[in-house]
Short mmCIF file of N, CA and C in Angstrom, two decimals:
data_model
loop_
_atom_site.label_atom_id
_atom_site.label_comp_id
_atom_site.label_asym_id
_atom_site.label_seq_id
_atom_site.Cartn_x
_atom_site.Cartn_y
_atom_site.Cartn_z
N MET T 10 44.24 9.97 37.71
CA MET T 10 44.11 10.14 36.27
C MET T 10 42.92 11.05 36.02
N PRO T 11 43.09 12.05 35.15
CA PRO T 11 41.99 12.97 34.88
C PRO T 11 40.88 12.29 34.06
N LYS T 12 39.69 12.74 34.29
CA LYS T 12 38.52 12.19 33.61
C LYS T 12 38.42 12.80 32.21
N ASP T 13 38.23 11.93 31.21
CA ASP T 13 38.07 12.39 29.82
C ASP T 13 36.62 12.81 29.62
N LEU T 14 36.41 14.04 29.28
CA LEU T 14 35.05 14.56 29.11
C LEU T 14 34.37 14.03 27.85
N ASN T 15 35.14 13.54 26.89
CA ASN T 15 34.57 13.04 25.65
C ASN T 15 34.34 11.53 25.67
N ASP T 16 34.63 10.90 26.78
CA ASP T 16 34.46 9.46 26.87
C ASP T 16 32.97 9.13 27.02
N PRO T 17 32.37 8.43 26.04
CA PRO T 17 30.93 8.16 26.12
C PRO T 17 30.58 7.16 27.22
N LYS T 18 31.55 6.39 27.74
CA LYS T 18 31.24 5.43 28.80
C LYS T 18 30.92 6.14 30.11
N ASP T 19 31.48 7.33 30.30
CA ASP T 19 31.24 8.06 31.53
C ASP T 19 30.03 8.97 31.44
N ASP T 20 29.52 9.18 30.25
CA ASP T 20 28.39 10.10 30.06
C ASP T 20 27.09 9.29 29.98
N VAL T 21 26.24 9.42 30.96
CA VAL T 21 24.98 8.68 30.98
C VAL T 21 24.10 9.09 29.82
N SER T 22 24.02 10.36 29.50
CA SER T 22 23.17 10.80 28.39
C SER T 22 23.70 10.28 27.07
N GLY T 23 25.02 10.13 26.93
CA GLY T 23 25.60 9.57 25.71
C GLY T 23 25.23 8.12 25.54
N VAL T 24 25.23 7.36 26.64
CA VAL T 24 24.84 5.95 26.57
C VAL T 24 23.38 5.83 26.19
N LEU T 25 22.54 6.64 26.80
CA LEU T 25 21.11 6.58 26.48
C LEU T 25 20.86 7.00 25.04
N ALA T 26 21.60 7.98 24.57
CA ALA T 26 21.41 8.44 23.20
C ALA T 26 21.88 7.38 22.20
N ARG T 27 22.99 6.70 22.51
CA ARG T 27 23.47 5.65 21.61
C ARG T 27 22.53 4.47 21.57
N ASP T 28 21.90 4.15 22.68
CA ASP T 28 21.01 3.00 22.73
C ASP T 28 19.64 3.30 22.13
N ASN T 29 19.31 4.54 21.95
CA ASN T 29 18.02 4.92 21.40
C ASN T 29 18.03 4.66 19.90
N PRO T 30 17.13 3.84 19.37
CA PRO T 30 17.14 3.56 17.94
C PRO T 30 16.76 4.77 17.09
N LEU T 31 16.14 5.76 17.69
CA LEU T 31 15.75 6.95 16.94
C LEU T 31 16.78 8.05 17.02
N HIS T 32 17.92 7.78 17.68
CA HIS T 32 18.97 8.78 17.81
C HIS T 32 19.70 8.94 16.49
N GLY T 33 19.67 10.11 15.94
CA GLY T 33 20.40 10.40 14.70
C GLY T 33 19.66 9.89 13.48
N HIS T 34 19.76 10.63 12.42
CA HIS T 34 19.06 10.25 11.19
C HIS T 34 19.71 9.05 10.51
N ALA T 35 20.97 8.86 10.69
CA ALA T 35 21.65 7.73 10.04
C ALA T 35 21.14 6.40 10.58
N GLN T 36 20.81 6.35 11.86
CA GLN T 36 20.32 5.11 12.43
C GLN T 36 18.83 4.94 12.19
N ALA T 37 18.07 6.02 12.17
CA ALA T 37 16.62 5.93 12.09
C ALA T 37 16.13 5.64 10.68
N LEU T 38 16.79 6.14 9.66
CA LEU T 38 16.32 5.99 8.29
C LEU T 38 17.18 4.99 7.53
N ASP T 39 16.51 4.09 6.84
CA ASP T 39 17.21 3.16 5.97
C ASP T 39 17.58 3.91 4.70
N PRO T 40 18.85 3.90 4.31
CA PRO T 40 19.24 4.66 3.12
C PRO T 40 18.63 4.11 1.84
N HIS T 41 18.15 2.88 1.86
CA HIS T 41 17.55 2.28 0.67
C HIS T 41 16.03 2.30 0.71
N ALA T 42 15.46 2.91 1.72
CA ALA T 42 14.00 2.94 1.87
C ALA T 42 13.37 3.86 0.82
N ASP T 43 12.22 3.45 0.34
CA ASP T 43 11.47 4.23 -0.63
C ASP T 43 10.33 4.92 0.11
N ARG T 44 10.46 6.23 0.27
CA ARG T 44 9.48 6.97 1.06
C ARG T 44 8.14 7.10 0.34
N ARG T 45 8.12 6.91 -0.97
CA ARG T 45 6.88 7.03 -1.74
C ARG T 45 6.38 5.67 -2.22
N ALA T 46 6.74 4.63 -1.52
CA ALA T 46 6.36 3.28 -1.94
C ALA T 46 4.87 3.02 -1.83
N TRP T 47 4.18 3.77 -1.03
CA TRP T 47 2.75 3.55 -0.81
C TRP T 47 1.87 4.16 -1.89
N VAL T 48 2.42 5.02 -2.74
CA VAL T 48 1.61 5.76 -3.71
C VAL T 48 1.00 4.83 -4.76
N ALA T 49 1.82 4.01 -5.41
CA ALA T 49 1.32 3.14 -6.47
C ALA T 49 0.30 2.12 -5.94
N PRO T 50 0.57 1.43 -4.82
CA PRO T 50 -0.45 0.50 -4.32
C PRO T 50 -1.75 1.21 -3.90
N LEU T 51 -1.64 2.41 -3.35
CA LEU T 51 -2.85 3.12 -2.94
C LEU T 51 -3.69 3.52 -4.14
N LEU T 52 -3.06 4.09 -5.15
CA LEU T 52 -3.80 4.46 -6.36
C LEU T 52 -4.41 3.24 -7.04
N SER T 53 -3.66 2.17 -7.07
CA SER T 53 -4.17 0.94 -7.67
C SER T 53 -5.36 0.40 -6.88
N THR T 54 -5.29 0.47 -5.57
CA THR T 54 -6.40 0.02 -4.74
C THR T 54 -7.63 0.88 -4.97
N LEU T 55 -7.43 2.19 -5.09
CA LEU T 55 -8.55 3.10 -5.31
C LEU T 55 -9.19 2.92 -6.68
N VAL T 56 -8.48 2.34 -7.62
CA VAL T 56 -9.04 2.08 -8.95
C VAL T 56 -9.56 0.64 -9.04
N THR T 57 -8.81 -0.30 -8.50
CA THR T 57 -9.14 -1.72 -8.67
C THR T 57 -10.39 -2.14 -7.91
N LEU T 58 -10.50 -1.77 -6.65
CA LEU T 58 -11.65 -2.22 -5.86
C LEU T 58 -12.99 -1.69 -6.39
N PRO T 59 -13.12 -0.39 -6.68
CA PRO T 59 -14.38 0.04 -7.29
C PRO T 59 -14.60 -0.56 -8.68
N GLY T 60 -13.53 -0.72 -9.44
CA GLY T 60 -13.66 -1.35 -10.75
C GLY T 60 -14.14 -2.79 -10.65
N ALA T 61 -13.62 -3.52 -9.67
CA ALA T 61 -14.06 -4.90 -9.46
C ALA T 61 -15.52 -4.93 -9.03
N LEU T 62 -15.93 -3.98 -8.23
CA LEU T 62 -17.33 -3.91 -7.79
C LEU T 62 -18.25 -3.63 -8.97
N VAL T 63 -17.87 -2.71 -9.85
CA VAL T 63 -18.67 -2.41 -11.04
C VAL T 63 -18.71 -3.63 -11.97
N ALA T 64 -17.58 -4.29 -12.15
CA ALA T 64 -17.55 -5.48 -13.01
C ALA T 64 -18.40 -6.60 -12.42
N LEU T 65 -18.38 -6.74 -11.11
CA LEU T 65 -19.21 -7.75 -10.46
C LEU T 65 -20.69 -7.42 -10.64
N ALA T 66 -21.06 -6.16 -10.50
CA ALA T 66 -22.45 -5.76 -10.73
C ALA T 66 -22.86 -6.03 -12.17
N TYR T 67 -21.96 -5.78 -13.12
CA TYR T 67 -22.23 -6.06 -14.54
C TYR T 67 -22.49 -7.55 -14.76
N THR T 68 -21.66 -8.38 -14.17
CA THR T 68 -21.84 -9.82 -14.38
C THR T 68 -23.09 -10.34 -13.67
N MET T 69 -23.43 -9.74 -12.54
CA MET T 69 -24.63 -10.20 -11.83
C MET T 69 -25.92 -9.72 -12.51
N LEU T 70 -25.86 -8.62 -13.22
CA LEU T 70 -27.03 -8.12 -13.93
C LEU T 70 -27.15 -8.69 -15.34
N ALA T 71 -26.15 -9.41 -15.80
CA ALA T 71 -26.15 -9.95 -17.16
C ALA T 71 -27.33 -10.88 -17.45
N PRO T 72 -27.83 -11.67 -16.51
CA PRO T 72 -28.97 -12.52 -16.84
C PRO T 72 -30.22 -11.75 -17.26
N MET T 73 -30.31 -10.49 -16.91
CA MET T 73 -31.47 -9.70 -17.33
C MET T 73 -31.48 -9.47 -18.84
N ALA T 74 -30.34 -9.70 -19.50
CA ALA T 74 -30.29 -9.55 -20.95
C ALA T 74 -31.15 -10.60 -21.64
N CYS T 75 -31.44 -11.67 -20.96
CA CYS T 75 -32.19 -12.76 -21.57
C CYS T 75 -33.58 -12.91 -20.93
N ASP T 76 -34.12 -11.83 -20.39
CA ASP T 76 -35.45 -11.91 -19.79
C ASP T 76 -36.53 -12.21 -20.82
N SER T 77 -36.41 -11.65 -22.00
CA SER T 77 -37.44 -11.85 -23.01
C SER T 77 -37.00 -12.84 -24.09
N CYS T 78 -36.10 -13.73 -23.76
CA CYS T 78 -35.60 -14.71 -24.74
C CYS T 78 -36.58 -15.86 -24.91
N SER T 79 -36.44 -16.54 -26.02
CA SER T 79 -37.19 -17.78 -26.21
C SER T 79 -36.56 -18.86 -25.34
N ASP T 80 -37.22 -19.97 -25.25
CA ASP T 80 -36.70 -21.05 -24.41
C ASP T 80 -35.35 -21.56 -24.91
N ALA T 81 -35.19 -21.66 -26.21
CA ALA T 81 -33.93 -22.15 -26.76
C ALA T 81 -32.79 -21.15 -26.49
N ASP T 82 -33.08 -19.87 -26.70
CA ASP T 82 -32.06 -18.85 -26.43
C ASP T 82 -31.72 -18.79 -24.94
N SER T 83 -32.74 -18.92 -24.11
CA SER T 83 -32.52 -18.88 -22.66
C SER T 83 -31.68 -20.07 -22.19
N ALA T 84 -31.95 -21.25 -22.74
CA ALA T 84 -31.17 -22.43 -22.36
C ALA T 84 -29.71 -22.27 -22.80
N ARG T 85 -29.52 -21.77 -24.02
CA ARG T 85 -28.16 -21.55 -24.52
C ARG T 85 -27.43 -20.51 -23.67
N PHE T 86 -28.13 -19.44 -23.30
CA PHE T 86 -27.53 -18.40 -22.47
C PHE T 86 -27.17 -18.95 -21.09
N ASP T 87 -28.08 -19.68 -20.48
CA ASP T 87 -27.83 -20.21 -19.13
C ASP T 87 -26.65 -21.17 -19.09
N THR T 88 -26.54 -22.02 -20.11
CA THR T 88 -25.43 -22.98 -20.11
C THR T 88 -24.08 -22.28 -20.26
N SER T 89 -24.06 -21.13 -20.90
CA SER T 89 -22.79 -20.41 -21.03
C SER T 89 -22.57 -19.42 -19.88
N PHE T 90 -23.65 -18.92 -19.28
CA PHE T 90 -23.51 -17.91 -18.24
C PHE T 90 -22.92 -18.47 -16.96
N HIS T 91 -23.41 -19.61 -16.51
CA HIS T 91 -22.99 -20.13 -15.20
C HIS T 91 -21.49 -20.43 -15.12
N PRO T 92 -20.91 -21.12 -16.08
CA PRO T 92 -19.44 -21.32 -15.99
C PRO T 92 -18.66 -20.00 -16.12
N ALA T 93 -19.15 -19.09 -16.96
CA ALA T 93 -18.45 -17.81 -17.13
C ALA T 93 -18.52 -16.99 -15.83
N PHE T 94 -19.67 -17.01 -15.16
CA PHE T 94 -19.82 -16.25 -13.93
C PHE T 94 -18.96 -16.83 -12.83
N HIS T 95 -18.93 -18.14 -12.70
CA HIS T 95 -18.09 -18.77 -11.67
C HIS T 95 -16.61 -18.54 -11.96
N GLY T 96 -16.25 -18.58 -13.23
CA GLY T 96 -14.87 -18.28 -13.61
C GLY T 96 -14.50 -16.84 -13.28
N PHE T 97 -15.44 -15.93 -13.49
CA PHE T 97 -15.20 -14.53 -13.15
C PHE T 97 -14.99 -14.37 -11.65
N LEU T 98 -15.85 -15.01 -10.85
CA LEU T 98 -15.71 -14.91 -9.40
C LEU T 98 -14.38 -15.46 -8.91
N ILE T 99 -14.00 -16.60 -9.43
CA ILE T 99 -12.72 -17.19 -9.04
C ILE T 99 -11.56 -16.32 -9.55
N GLY T 100 -11.73 -15.75 -10.73
CA GLY T 100 -10.69 -14.91 -11.31
C GLY T 100 -10.44 -13.63 -10.55
N LEU T 101 -11.40 -13.19 -9.74
CA LEU T 101 -11.19 -11.98 -8.95
C LEU T 101 -10.08 -12.14 -7.90
N VAL T 102 -9.67 -13.37 -7.69
CA VAL T 102 -8.55 -13.61 -6.78
C VAL T 102 -7.25 -13.04 -7.36
N VAL T 103 -7.14 -13.02 -8.67
CA VAL T 103 -5.92 -12.54 -9.32
C VAL T 103 -5.67 -11.05 -9.04
N PRO T 104 -6.65 -10.15 -9.30
CA PRO T 104 -6.37 -8.75 -8.95
C PRO T 104 -6.16 -8.53 -7.46
N LEU T 105 -6.87 -9.28 -6.65
CA LEU T 105 -6.67 -9.16 -5.20
C LEU T 105 -5.25 -9.58 -4.82
N GLY T 106 -4.77 -10.67 -5.40
CA GLY T 106 -3.40 -11.11 -5.14
C GLY T 106 -2.37 -10.10 -5.63
N LEU T 107 -2.63 -9.49 -6.78
CA LEU T 107 -1.71 -8.47 -7.29
C LEU T 107 -1.67 -7.25 -6.37
N LEU T 108 -2.84 -6.87 -5.86
CA LEU T 108 -2.87 -5.75 -4.91
C LEU T 108 -2.10 -6.08 -3.64
N LEU T 109 -2.36 -7.26 -3.10
CA LEU T 109 -1.66 -7.65 -1.88
C LEU T 109 -0.16 -7.74 -2.09
N ALA T 110 0.25 -8.23 -3.25
CA ALA T 110 1.68 -8.32 -3.54
C ALA T 110 2.30 -6.93 -3.67
N SER T 111 1.58 -5.99 -4.28
CA SER T 111 2.13 -4.64 -4.42
C SER T 111 2.26 -3.95 -3.06
N TRP T 112 1.32 -4.22 -2.15
CA TRP T 112 1.43 -3.68 -0.80
C TRP T 112 2.49 -4.41 0.02
N GLY T 113 2.66 -5.69 -0.23
CA GLY T 113 3.52 -6.51 0.61
C GLY T 113 4.99 -6.49 0.29
N LEU T 114 5.37 -5.99 -0.88
CA LEU T 114 6.80 -5.92 -1.20
C LEU T 114 7.51 -5.01 -0.20
N PRO T 115 8.74 -5.35 0.15
CA PRO T 115 9.50 -4.46 1.05
C PRO T 115 9.62 -3.06 0.43
N TRP T 116 9.46 -2.06 1.24
CA TRP T 116 9.44 -0.68 0.76
C TRP T 116 10.86 -0.15 0.59
N GLN T 117 11.53 -0.67 -0.42
CA GLN T 117 12.89 -0.26 -0.74
C GLN T 117 12.95 0.14 -2.20
N GLN T 118 13.95 0.93 -2.52
CA GLN T 118 14.10 1.44 -3.89
C GLN T 118 14.21 0.32 -4.91
N ARG T 119 14.84 -0.77 -4.55
CA ARG T 119 15.05 -1.84 -5.52
C ARG T 119 13.75 -2.53 -5.92
N ASN T 120 12.67 -2.35 -5.16
CA ASN T 120 11.38 -2.96 -5.47
C ASN T 120 10.40 -1.98 -6.10
N ALA T 121 10.83 -0.77 -6.40
CA ALA T 121 9.92 0.25 -6.92
C ALA T 121 9.32 -0.16 -8.26
N ALA T 122 10.12 -0.70 -9.14
CA ALA T 122 9.61 -1.09 -10.46
C ALA T 122 8.64 -2.27 -10.33
N ARG T 123 8.99 -3.25 -9.52
CA ARG T 123 8.09 -4.40 -9.31
C ARG T 123 6.76 -3.96 -8.72
N ARG T 124 6.83 -3.06 -7.75
CA ARG T 124 5.63 -2.57 -7.10
C ARG T 124 4.74 -1.83 -8.10
N LEU T 125 5.34 -1.03 -8.96
CA LEU T 125 4.59 -0.29 -9.96
C LEU T 125 3.93 -1.23 -10.97
N VAL T 126 4.67 -2.24 -11.41
CA VAL T 126 4.10 -3.20 -12.37
C VAL T 126 2.94 -3.96 -11.75
N LEU T 127 3.10 -4.42 -10.52
CA LEU T 127 2.00 -5.13 -9.85
C LEU T 127 0.79 -4.22 -9.65
N ALA T 128 1.05 -2.98 -9.30
CA ALA T 128 -0.05 -2.03 -9.10
C ALA T 128 -0.78 -1.72 -10.40
N LEU T 129 -0.07 -1.70 -11.51
CA LEU T 129 -0.72 -1.46 -12.80
C LEU T 129 -1.45 -2.69 -13.32
N LEU T 130 -0.96 -3.87 -13.00
CA LEU T 130 -1.60 -5.10 -13.47
C LEU T 130 -2.93 -5.38 -12.78
N ALA T 131 -3.11 -4.92 -11.55
CA ALA T 131 -4.33 -5.23 -10.81
C ALA T 131 -5.59 -4.69 -11.48
N PRO T 132 -5.68 -3.39 -11.82
CA PRO T 132 -6.90 -2.95 -12.51
C PRO T 132 -7.00 -3.52 -13.92
N GLY T 133 -5.87 -3.77 -14.55
CA GLY T 133 -5.89 -4.41 -15.87
C GLY T 133 -6.48 -5.81 -15.81
N ALA T 134 -6.21 -6.51 -14.73
CA ALA T 134 -6.76 -7.87 -14.57
C ALA T 134 -8.27 -7.83 -14.41
N VAL T 135 -8.79 -6.81 -13.74
CA VAL T 135 -10.25 -6.68 -13.60
C VAL T 135 -10.88 -6.44 -14.98
N VAL T 136 -10.30 -5.56 -15.76
CA VAL T 136 -10.82 -5.29 -17.10
C VAL T 136 -10.75 -6.55 -17.95
N LEU T 137 -9.63 -7.27 -17.87
CA LEU T 137 -9.48 -8.51 -18.63
C LEU T 137 -10.52 -9.55 -18.22
N LEU T 138 -10.81 -9.65 -16.93
CA LEU T 138 -11.84 -10.58 -16.47
C LEU T 138 -13.22 -10.22 -17.01
N ALA T 139 -13.55 -8.94 -17.03
CA ALA T 139 -14.85 -8.51 -17.56
C ALA T 139 -14.95 -8.79 -19.05
N VAL T 140 -13.88 -8.55 -19.78
CA VAL T 140 -13.88 -8.83 -21.22
C VAL T 140 -13.98 -10.34 -21.46
N LEU T 141 -13.27 -11.11 -20.69
CA LEU T 141 -13.33 -12.57 -20.83
C LEU T 141 -14.72 -13.10 -20.52
N PHE T 142 -15.35 -12.56 -19.48
CA PHE T 142 -16.71 -12.96 -19.14
C PHE T 142 -17.65 -12.66 -20.31
N THR T 143 -17.54 -11.46 -20.86
CA THR T 143 -18.40 -11.07 -21.98
C THR T 143 -18.18 -11.97 -23.19
N ALA T 144 -16.95 -12.38 -23.41
CA ALA T 144 -16.64 -13.23 -24.55
C ALA T 144 -17.15 -14.66 -24.35
N LEU T 145 -17.18 -15.12 -23.12
CA LEU T 145 -17.58 -16.51 -22.86
C LEU T 145 -19.10 -16.72 -22.84
N VAL T 146 -19.86 -15.66 -22.58
CA VAL T 146 -21.31 -15.80 -22.51
C VAL T 146 -21.90 -15.77 -23.92
N ASP T 147 -22.83 -16.67 -24.19
CA ASP T 147 -23.53 -16.72 -25.46
C ASP T 147 -24.74 -15.80 -25.37
N TRP T 148 -24.54 -14.55 -25.78
CA TRP T 148 -25.58 -13.53 -25.63
C TRP T 148 -26.72 -13.79 -26.62
N PRO T 149 -27.93 -13.38 -26.31
CA PRO T 149 -29.08 -13.69 -27.16
C PRO T 149 -29.19 -12.80 -28.40
N TRP T 150 -28.41 -11.78 -28.56
CA TRP T 150 -28.59 -10.90 -29.71
C TRP T 150 -27.76 -11.30 -30.87
#
């Protein structure tokens, strides 16, 4: 019986090529993969982390606002500052969680909108925490 030249079982290079996961673009690329999935989480990270650092510096420097206060004003400020500061520190978990969730979603087209929303909410959460901290502290002025 003549040998079939197109039979992949007889061709060693054909077997190796079929077994290679990188052989052919159809096997190597997921048709639903989002090639730009990293853009929104990266931009959000580049905005959120420095923003959180600036907000943290703002909250840590806030006690200097009451350096020249009277004893009554200082006591009122201290009683409101400590819970607000601890709440701010604990609240920083929210933007961090949003960032991690935006990075952790599977990089597929169906998650593009979710990833974008999570990436946009992270810096917004930092701003909201800073505003909430400012609102909770009983400032001396």
